[in-house]
Short mmCIF file of C-alpha atoms in Angstrom, two decimals:
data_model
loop_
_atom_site.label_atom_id
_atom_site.label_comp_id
_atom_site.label_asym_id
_atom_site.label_seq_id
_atom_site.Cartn_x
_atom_site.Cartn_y
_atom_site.Cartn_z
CA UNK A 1 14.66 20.85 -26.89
CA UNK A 2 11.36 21.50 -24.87
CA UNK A 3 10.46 19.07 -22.04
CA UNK A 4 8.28 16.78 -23.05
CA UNK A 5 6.18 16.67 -19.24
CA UNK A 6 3.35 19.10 -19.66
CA UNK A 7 2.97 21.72 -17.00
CA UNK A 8 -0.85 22.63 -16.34
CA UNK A 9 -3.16 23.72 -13.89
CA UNK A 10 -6.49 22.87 -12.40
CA UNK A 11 -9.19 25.63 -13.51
CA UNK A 12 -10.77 27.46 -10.76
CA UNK A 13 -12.19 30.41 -11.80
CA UNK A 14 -11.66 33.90 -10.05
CA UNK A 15 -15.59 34.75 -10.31
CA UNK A 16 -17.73 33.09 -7.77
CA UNK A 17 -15.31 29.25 -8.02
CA UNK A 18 -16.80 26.82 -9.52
CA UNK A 19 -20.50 27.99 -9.07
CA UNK A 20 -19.61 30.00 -12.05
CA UNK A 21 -21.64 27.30 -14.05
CA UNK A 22 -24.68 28.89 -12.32
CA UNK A 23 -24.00 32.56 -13.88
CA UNK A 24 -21.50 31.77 -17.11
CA UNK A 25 -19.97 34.11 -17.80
CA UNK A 26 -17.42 33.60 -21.24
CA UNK A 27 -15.55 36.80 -20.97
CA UNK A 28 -14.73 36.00 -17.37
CA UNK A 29 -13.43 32.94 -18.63
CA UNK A 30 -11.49 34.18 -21.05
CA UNK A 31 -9.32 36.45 -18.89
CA UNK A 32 -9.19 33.59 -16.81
CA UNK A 33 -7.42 31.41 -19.57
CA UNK A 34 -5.29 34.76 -20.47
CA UNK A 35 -3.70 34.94 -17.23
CA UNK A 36 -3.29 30.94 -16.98
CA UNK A 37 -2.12 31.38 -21.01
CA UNK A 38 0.60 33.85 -19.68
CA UNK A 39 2.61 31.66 -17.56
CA UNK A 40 3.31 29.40 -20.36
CA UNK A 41 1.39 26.45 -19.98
CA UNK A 42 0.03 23.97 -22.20
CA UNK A 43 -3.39 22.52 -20.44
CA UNK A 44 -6.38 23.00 -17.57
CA UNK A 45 -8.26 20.71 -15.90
CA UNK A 46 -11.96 21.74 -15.65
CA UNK A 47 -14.58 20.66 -13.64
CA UNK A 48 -18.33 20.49 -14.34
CA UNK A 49 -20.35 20.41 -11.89
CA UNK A 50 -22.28 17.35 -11.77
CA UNK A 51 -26.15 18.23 -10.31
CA UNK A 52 -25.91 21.54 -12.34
CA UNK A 53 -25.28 19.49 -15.32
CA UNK A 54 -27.63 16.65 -14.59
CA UNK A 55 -29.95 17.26 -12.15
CA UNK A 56 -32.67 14.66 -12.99
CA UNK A 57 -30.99 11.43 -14.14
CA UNK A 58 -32.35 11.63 -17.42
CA UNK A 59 -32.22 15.39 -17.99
CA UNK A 60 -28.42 16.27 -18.65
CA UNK A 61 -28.79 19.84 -19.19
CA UNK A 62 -27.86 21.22 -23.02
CA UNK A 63 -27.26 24.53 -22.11
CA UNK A 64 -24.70 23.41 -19.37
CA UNK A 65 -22.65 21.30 -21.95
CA UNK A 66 -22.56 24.18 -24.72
CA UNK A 67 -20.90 26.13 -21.98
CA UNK A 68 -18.59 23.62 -21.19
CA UNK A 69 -17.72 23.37 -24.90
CA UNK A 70 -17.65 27.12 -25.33
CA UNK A 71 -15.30 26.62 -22.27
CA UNK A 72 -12.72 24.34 -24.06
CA UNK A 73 -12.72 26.32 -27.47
CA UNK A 74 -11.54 29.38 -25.33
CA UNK A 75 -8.51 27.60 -23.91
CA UNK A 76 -7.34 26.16 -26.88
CA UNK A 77 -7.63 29.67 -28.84
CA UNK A 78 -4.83 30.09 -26.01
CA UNK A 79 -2.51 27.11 -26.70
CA UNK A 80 -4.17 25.46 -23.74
CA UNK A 81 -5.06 21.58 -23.95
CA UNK A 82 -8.19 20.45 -21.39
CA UNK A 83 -8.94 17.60 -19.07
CA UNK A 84 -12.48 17.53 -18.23
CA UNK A 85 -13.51 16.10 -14.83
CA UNK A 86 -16.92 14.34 -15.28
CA UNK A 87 -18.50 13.15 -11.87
CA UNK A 88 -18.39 16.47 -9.36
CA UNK A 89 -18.18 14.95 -7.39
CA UNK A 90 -16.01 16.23 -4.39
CA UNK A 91 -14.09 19.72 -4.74
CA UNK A 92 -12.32 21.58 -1.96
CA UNK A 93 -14.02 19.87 1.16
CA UNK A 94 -17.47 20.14 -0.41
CA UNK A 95 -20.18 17.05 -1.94
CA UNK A 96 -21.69 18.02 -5.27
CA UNK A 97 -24.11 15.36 -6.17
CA UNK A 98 -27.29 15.02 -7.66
CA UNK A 99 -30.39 15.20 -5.53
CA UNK A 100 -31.75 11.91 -7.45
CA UNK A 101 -28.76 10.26 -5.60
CA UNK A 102 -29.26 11.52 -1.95
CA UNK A 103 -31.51 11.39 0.88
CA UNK A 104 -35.29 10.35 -0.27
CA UNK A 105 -33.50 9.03 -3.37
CA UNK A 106 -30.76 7.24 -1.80
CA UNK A 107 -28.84 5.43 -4.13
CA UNK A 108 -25.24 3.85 -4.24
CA UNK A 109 -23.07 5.74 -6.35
CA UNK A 110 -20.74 2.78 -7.62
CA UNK A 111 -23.45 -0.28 -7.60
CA UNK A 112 -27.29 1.05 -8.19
CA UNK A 113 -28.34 -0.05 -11.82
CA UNK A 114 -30.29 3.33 -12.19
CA UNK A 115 -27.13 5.34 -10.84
CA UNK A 116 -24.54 3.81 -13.14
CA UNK A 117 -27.37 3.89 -16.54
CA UNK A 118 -27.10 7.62 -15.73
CA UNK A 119 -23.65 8.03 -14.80
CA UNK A 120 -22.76 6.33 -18.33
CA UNK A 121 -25.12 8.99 -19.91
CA UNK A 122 -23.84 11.72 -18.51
CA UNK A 123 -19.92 11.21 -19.07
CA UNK A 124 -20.82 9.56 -22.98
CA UNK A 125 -22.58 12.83 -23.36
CA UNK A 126 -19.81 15.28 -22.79
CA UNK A 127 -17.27 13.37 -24.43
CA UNK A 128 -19.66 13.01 -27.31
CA UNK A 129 -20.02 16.78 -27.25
CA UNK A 130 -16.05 17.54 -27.17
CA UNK A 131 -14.80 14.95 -29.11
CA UNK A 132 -14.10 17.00 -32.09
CA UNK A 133 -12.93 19.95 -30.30
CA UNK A 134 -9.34 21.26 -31.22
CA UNK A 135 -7.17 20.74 -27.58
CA UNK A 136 -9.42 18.11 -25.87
CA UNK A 137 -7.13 15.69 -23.88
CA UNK A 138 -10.24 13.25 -22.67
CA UNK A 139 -12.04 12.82 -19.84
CA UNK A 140 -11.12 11.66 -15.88
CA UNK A 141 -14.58 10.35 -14.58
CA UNK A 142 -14.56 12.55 -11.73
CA UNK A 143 -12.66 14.47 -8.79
CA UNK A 144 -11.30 11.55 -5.73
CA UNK A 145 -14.87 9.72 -6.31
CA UNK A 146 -13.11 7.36 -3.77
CA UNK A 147 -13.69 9.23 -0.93
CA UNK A 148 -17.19 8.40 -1.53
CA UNK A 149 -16.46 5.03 -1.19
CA UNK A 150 -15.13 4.24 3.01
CA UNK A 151 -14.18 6.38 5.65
CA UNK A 152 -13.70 8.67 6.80
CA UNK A 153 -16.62 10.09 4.88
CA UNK A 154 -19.48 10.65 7.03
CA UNK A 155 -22.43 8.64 4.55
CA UNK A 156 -20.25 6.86 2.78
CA UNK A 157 -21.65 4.55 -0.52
CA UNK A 158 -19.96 1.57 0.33
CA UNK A 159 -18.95 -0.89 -2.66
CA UNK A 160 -16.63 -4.17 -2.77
CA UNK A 161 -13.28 -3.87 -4.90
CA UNK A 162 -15.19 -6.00 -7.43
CA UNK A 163 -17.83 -3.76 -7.57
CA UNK A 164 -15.55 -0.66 -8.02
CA UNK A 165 -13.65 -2.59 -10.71
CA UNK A 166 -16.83 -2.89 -12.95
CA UNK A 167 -17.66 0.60 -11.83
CA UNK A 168 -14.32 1.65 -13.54
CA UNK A 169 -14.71 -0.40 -16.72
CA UNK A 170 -17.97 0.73 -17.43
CA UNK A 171 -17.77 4.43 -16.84
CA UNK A 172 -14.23 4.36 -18.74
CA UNK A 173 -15.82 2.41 -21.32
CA UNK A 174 -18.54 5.57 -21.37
CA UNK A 175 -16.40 7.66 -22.07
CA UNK A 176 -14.44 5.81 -25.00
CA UNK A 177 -18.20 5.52 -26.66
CA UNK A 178 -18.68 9.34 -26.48
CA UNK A 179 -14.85 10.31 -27.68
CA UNK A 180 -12.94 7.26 -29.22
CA UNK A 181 -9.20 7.38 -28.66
CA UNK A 182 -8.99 10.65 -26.56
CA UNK A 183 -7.14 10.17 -23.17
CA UNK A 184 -9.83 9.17 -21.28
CA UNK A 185 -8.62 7.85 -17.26
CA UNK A 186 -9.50 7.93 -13.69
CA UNK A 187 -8.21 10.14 -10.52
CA UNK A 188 -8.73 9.20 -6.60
CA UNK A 189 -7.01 11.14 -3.20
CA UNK A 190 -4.28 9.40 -1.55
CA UNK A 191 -6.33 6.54 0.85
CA UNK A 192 -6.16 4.67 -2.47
CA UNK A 193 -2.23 4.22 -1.65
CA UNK A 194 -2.66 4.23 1.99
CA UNK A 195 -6.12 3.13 2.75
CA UNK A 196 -6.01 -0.97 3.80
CA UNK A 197 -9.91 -0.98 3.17
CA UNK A 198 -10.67 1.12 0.40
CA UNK A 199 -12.22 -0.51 -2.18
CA UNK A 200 -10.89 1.40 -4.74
CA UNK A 201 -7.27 -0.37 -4.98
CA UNK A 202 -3.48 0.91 -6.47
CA UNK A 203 -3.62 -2.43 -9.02
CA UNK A 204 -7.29 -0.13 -10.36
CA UNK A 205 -5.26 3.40 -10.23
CA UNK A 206 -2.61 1.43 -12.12
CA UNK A 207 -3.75 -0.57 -14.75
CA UNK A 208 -7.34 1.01 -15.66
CA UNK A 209 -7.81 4.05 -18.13
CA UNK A 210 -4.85 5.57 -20.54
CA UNK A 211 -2.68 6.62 -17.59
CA UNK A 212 -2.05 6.65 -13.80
CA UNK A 213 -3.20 9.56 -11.90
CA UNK A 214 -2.04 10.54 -8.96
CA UNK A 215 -2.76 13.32 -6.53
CA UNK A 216 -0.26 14.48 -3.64
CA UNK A 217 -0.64 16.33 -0.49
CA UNK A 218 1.42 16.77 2.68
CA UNK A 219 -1.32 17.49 5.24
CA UNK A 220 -1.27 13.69 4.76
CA UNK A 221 0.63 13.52 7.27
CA UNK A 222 3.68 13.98 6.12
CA UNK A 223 4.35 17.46 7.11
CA UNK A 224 2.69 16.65 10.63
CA UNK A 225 5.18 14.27 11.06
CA UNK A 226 8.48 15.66 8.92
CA UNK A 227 8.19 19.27 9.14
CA UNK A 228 7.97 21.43 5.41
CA UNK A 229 11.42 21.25 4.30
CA UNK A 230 11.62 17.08 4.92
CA UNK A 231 12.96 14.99 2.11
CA UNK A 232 9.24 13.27 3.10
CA UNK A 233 7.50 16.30 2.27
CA UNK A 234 9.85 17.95 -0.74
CA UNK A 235 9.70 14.41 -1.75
CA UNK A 236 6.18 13.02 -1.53
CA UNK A 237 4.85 13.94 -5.35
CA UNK A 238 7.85 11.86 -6.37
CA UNK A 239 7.16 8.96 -4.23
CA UNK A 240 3.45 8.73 -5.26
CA UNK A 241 4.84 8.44 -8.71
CA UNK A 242 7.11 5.83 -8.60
CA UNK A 243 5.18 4.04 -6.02
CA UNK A 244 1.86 3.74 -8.41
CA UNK A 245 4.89 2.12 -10.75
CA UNK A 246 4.79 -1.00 -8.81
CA UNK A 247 1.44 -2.15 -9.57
CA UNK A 248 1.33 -1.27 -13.25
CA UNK A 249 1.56 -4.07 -15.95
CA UNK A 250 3.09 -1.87 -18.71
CA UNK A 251 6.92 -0.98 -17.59
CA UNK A 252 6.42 2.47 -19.13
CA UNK A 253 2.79 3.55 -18.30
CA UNK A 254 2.70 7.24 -18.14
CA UNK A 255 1.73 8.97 -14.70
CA UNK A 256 0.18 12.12 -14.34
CA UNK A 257 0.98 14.32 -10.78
CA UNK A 258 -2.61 15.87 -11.29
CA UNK A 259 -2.87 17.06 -8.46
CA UNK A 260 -0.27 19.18 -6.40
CA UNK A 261 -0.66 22.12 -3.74
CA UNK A 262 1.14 23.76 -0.91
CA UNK A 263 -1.29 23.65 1.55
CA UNK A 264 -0.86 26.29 4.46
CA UNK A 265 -0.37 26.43 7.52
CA UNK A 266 2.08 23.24 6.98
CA UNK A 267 2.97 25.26 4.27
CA UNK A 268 3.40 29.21 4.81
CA UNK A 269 2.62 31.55 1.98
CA UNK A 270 6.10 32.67 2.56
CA UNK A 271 7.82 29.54 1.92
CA UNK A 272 4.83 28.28 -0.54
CA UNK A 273 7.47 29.05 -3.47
CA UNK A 274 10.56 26.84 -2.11
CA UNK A 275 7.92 24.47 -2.22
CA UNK A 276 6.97 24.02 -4.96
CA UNK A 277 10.35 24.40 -6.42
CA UNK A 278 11.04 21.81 -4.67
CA UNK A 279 8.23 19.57 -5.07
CA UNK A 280 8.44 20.09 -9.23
CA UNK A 281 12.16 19.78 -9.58
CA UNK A 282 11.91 16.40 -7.86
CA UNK A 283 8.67 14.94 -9.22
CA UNK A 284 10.62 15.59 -13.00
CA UNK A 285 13.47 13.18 -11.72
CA UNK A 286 10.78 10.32 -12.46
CA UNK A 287 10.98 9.10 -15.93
CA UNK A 288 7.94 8.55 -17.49
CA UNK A 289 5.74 11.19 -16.16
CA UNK A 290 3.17 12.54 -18.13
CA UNK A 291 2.58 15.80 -16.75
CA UNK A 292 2.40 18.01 -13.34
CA UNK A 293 -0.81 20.08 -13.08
CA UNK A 294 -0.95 22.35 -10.01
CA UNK A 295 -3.88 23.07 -7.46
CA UNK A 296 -5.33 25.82 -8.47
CA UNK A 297 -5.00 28.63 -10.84
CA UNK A 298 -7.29 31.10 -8.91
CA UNK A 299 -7.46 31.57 -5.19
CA UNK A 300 -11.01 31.19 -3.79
CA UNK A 301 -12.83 34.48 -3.70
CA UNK A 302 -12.93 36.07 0.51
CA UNK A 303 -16.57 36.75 -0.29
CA UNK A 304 -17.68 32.71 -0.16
CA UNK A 305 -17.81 31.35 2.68
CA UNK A 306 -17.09 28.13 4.86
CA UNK A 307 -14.25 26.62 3.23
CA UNK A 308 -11.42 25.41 4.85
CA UNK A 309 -8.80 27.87 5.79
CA UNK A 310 -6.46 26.32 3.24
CA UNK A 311 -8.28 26.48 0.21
CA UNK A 312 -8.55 30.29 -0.21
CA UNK A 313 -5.21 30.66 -0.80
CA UNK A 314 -4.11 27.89 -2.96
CA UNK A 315 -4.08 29.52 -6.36
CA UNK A 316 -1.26 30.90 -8.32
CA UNK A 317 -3.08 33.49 -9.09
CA UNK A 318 -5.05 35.89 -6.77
CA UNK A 319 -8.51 36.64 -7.41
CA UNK A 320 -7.58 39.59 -9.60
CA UNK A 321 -5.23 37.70 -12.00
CA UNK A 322 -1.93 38.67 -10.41
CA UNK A 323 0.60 35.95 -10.37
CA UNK A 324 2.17 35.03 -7.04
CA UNK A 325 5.78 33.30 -6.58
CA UNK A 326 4.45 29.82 -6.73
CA UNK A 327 3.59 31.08 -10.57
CA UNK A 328 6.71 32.38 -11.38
CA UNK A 329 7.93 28.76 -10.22
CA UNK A 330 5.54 26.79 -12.59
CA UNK A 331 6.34 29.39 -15.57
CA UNK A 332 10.08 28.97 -15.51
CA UNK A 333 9.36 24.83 -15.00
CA UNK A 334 7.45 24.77 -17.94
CA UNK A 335 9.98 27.11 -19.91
CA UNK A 336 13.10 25.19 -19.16
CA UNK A 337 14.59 22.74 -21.52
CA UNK A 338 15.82 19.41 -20.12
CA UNK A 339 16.64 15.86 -20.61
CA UNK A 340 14.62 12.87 -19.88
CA UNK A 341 15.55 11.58 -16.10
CA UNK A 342 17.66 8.51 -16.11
CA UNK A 343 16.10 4.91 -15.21
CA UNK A 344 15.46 4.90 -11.20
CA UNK A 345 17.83 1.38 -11.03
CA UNK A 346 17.19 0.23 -7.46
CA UNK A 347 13.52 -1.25 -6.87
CA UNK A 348 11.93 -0.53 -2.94
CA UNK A 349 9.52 -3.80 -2.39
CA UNK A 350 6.21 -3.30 -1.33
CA UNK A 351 2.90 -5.35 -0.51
CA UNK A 352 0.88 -6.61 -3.75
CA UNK A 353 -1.83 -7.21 -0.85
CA UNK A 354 -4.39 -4.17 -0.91
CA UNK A 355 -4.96 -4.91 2.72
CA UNK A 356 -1.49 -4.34 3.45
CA UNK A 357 -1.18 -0.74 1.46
CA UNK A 358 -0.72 0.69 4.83
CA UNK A 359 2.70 0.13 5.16
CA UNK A 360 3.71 2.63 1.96
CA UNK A 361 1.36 5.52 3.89
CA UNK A 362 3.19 7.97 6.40
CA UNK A 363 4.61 5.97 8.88
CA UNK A 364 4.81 2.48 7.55
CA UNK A 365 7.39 0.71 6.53
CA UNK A 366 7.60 0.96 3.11
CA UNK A 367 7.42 5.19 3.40
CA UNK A 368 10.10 5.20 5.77
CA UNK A 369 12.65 2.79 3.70
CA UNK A 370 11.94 4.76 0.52
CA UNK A 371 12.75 8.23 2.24
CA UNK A 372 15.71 6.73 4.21
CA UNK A 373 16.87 6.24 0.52
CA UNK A 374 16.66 9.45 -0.92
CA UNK A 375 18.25 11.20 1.61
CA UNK A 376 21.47 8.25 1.13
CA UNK A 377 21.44 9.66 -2.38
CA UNK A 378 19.87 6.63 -3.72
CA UNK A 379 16.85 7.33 -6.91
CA UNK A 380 14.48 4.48 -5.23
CA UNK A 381 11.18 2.91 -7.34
CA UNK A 382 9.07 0.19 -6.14
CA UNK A 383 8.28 -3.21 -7.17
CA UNK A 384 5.79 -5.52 -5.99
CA UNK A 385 6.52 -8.41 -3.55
CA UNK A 386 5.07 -10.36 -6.18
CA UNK A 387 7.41 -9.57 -8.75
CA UNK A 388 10.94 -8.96 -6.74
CA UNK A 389 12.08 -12.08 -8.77
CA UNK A 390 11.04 -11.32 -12.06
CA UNK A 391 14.04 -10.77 -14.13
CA UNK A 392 12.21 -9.80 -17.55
CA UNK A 393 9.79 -7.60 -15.40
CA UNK A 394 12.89 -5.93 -13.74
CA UNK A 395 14.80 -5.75 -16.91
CA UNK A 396 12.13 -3.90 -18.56
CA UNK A 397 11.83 -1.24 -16.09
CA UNK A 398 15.74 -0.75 -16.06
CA UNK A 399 15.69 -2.46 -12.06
CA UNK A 400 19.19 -3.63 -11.47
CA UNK A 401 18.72 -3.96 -7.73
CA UNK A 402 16.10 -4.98 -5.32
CA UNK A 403 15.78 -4.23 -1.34
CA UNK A 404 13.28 -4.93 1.51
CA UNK A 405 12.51 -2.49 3.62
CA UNK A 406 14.37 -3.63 6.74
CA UNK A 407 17.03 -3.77 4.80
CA UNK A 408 16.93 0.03 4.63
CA UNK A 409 15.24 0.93 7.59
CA UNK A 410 17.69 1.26 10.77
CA UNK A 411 16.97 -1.12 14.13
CA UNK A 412 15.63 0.54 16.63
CA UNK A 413 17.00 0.84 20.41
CA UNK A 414 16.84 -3.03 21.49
CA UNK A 415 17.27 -4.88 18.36
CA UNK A 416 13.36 -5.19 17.46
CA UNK A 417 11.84 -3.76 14.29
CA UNK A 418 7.71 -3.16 14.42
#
């Protein structure tokens, strides 16, 4: 029987990236979704680019949405399901956000009254507008908007977890106006797991919108410190899954991997297809995951310039449609039959404390013990400090056995542990 995990990719399109909202251009788009269409899977992710689709804050542009829409009716004439991304937002190193926002108009993104009445607008709007559409999955609000939010960013709009929290409920609640019942959630980088002071928490990732998102690299440091062919790094997209699984309140809340690369240099293009093997075959050893949705479909054209060395060459495709190893790896994923995963039975414990998340990023504590694990043969989750003891909470995610950290972890040289 066909797995039920969806395989999918994020949409970047092989004529002029995402600025191709500037010159649409359908028939591009459509060989686009025929070459994503070909390596059997089921759904895109698509990103609108916010200040080209609202550039005044009460002009949301109805050209730019029929596009969109023209956009989604494509892929699902192709058996492909789509995502759409609201608030772009951030995208491969660069800021896309609306000049009535920045600078002369300086606003906070997450707290200005003005800013969230037309952030509200703008994501009811294209949910509104897709709503009916055969193969729409919902709406994320927008691309890591939590990087945004602390540093490192260099201007950041700085907002108190409360503050995010409403942020979160209102723009979710946005999108549930515009398209009632769809799959409607939000996505932020790693610093949410890692981060002690960002504001935008793993209890938020885990308990707000229709599904946990979340979004693995190794230039984390994790390669840095492990090397490519680690149990860290082959490892990671697993380890963000079941780690969100601590902080959520339903014992079977789906997770989405929706975002996975292999980043060179860390990763070679030579050894970019062991990767990913790698990285796939592990994340579907976590039960309960919704889907796995690479980064990217297309690389990122030679011609533009100034993006980080990395992103050029992150597609699965090359600019002329050609599929590389790492597709051949996704198509045979998404082709396979297999069984659901059994329960993970032995629980990791990690901080509740959101000021403590450090501890489960590279390095810490808790990212040590759970790798120390897997490469004893053990299938490790996580549970919460604050629930270690709660037998129905254990029971109901199949937990049979709970361990600290320094229980895993070995003692160093001189009997100390840091």
């Amino acid at each position: 029987m066909p797995s039920a995990v969806r395989f999918g990719v994020n949409y970047t399109p092989s004529e002029g990236w995402f600025h191709h909202w500037l010159d649409f251009d359908l028939d591009s788009v459509r060989a686009d979704l025929d070459s994503i269409a070909a390596l059997g899977l089921d759904h895109v992710r698509v990103f609108p680019l916010w200040p080209y689709f609202q550039p005044n804050r009460t002009l949301i542009r109805g050209r730019a949405v029929e596009q969109l829409v023209q956009l989604v009716d494509a892929a699902a004439e192709r058996g492909l399901d789509v995502n759409v991304d609201g608030l772009q937002g951030h995208l491969s190193s660069f800021d896309f956000l609306p000049a009535w926002t920045r600078t002369w108009h300086r606003r906070n993104l997450f707290t200005d009254p003005d800013v969230l009445d037309g952030q509200a607008a703008y994501l009811r709007t294209l949910a509104a507008a897709l709503t009916d559409r055969p193969g729409f999955l919902g709406m994320t609000l927008g691309n890591e908007v939590n990087q945004f939010s602390a540093d490192p960013h260099p201007d950041p709009d700085r907002a108190t977890e409360g503050e995010i929290d409403r942020w979160l409920s209102r723009m979710l609640a946005a999108c549930e106006e515009g398209a009632p019942g769809r799959l409607h959630l939000h996505a932020e980088y790693d610093a949410t797991w890692y981060q002690d002071d960002q504001p935008f928490t793993p209890a938020q990732a885990a308990r707000h919108g229709g599904l946990t998102a979340v979004h693995s690299w190794v230039f984390n440091g994790t390669a840095q410190r492990h090397g490519r062919t680690s149990v860290p790094a082959e490892h990671h997209a697993a380890y963000l899954v079941e780690l969100s699984k601590a902080w959520a309140d339903d014992p079977r809340r789906p997770v989405w991997l929706q975002e996975v690369g292999a980043p060179a240099p860390l990763v070679p293009p030579e050894h970019a297809a062991a990767f990913t093997e790698a990285t796939v075959v592990n994340a579907l050893d976590c039960p309960d995951l919704w889907g796995i949705t690479w980064w990217c479909s297309h690389d990122v054209s030679r011609e533009l310039a100034d993006f980080p060395p990395l992103e050029y060459g992150l597609g699965l495709l090359t600019n002329d449609r050609k599929p590389k190893d790492t597709a051949r790896v996704l198509e045979r994923a998404a082709r396979e039959s297999r069984h659901a995963p059994a329960p993970r039975t032995t629980a990791l414990v990690v901080p509740a404390d959101p000021a403590t998340r450090s501890r489960c990023a590279p390095g810490g504590a808790v990212f040590d013990a759970y790798f120390w694990l897997v490469a004893d043969g053990v299938r490790p989750t996580t549970v919460l400090d604050t629930r270690a003891d709660d037998q129905d909470h254990l029971a109901a995610r199949g937990i049979t056995e709970v361990v600290a950290p320094d229980q895993v972890l070995p003692t160093p040289p001189g009997g100390t542990r840091s």
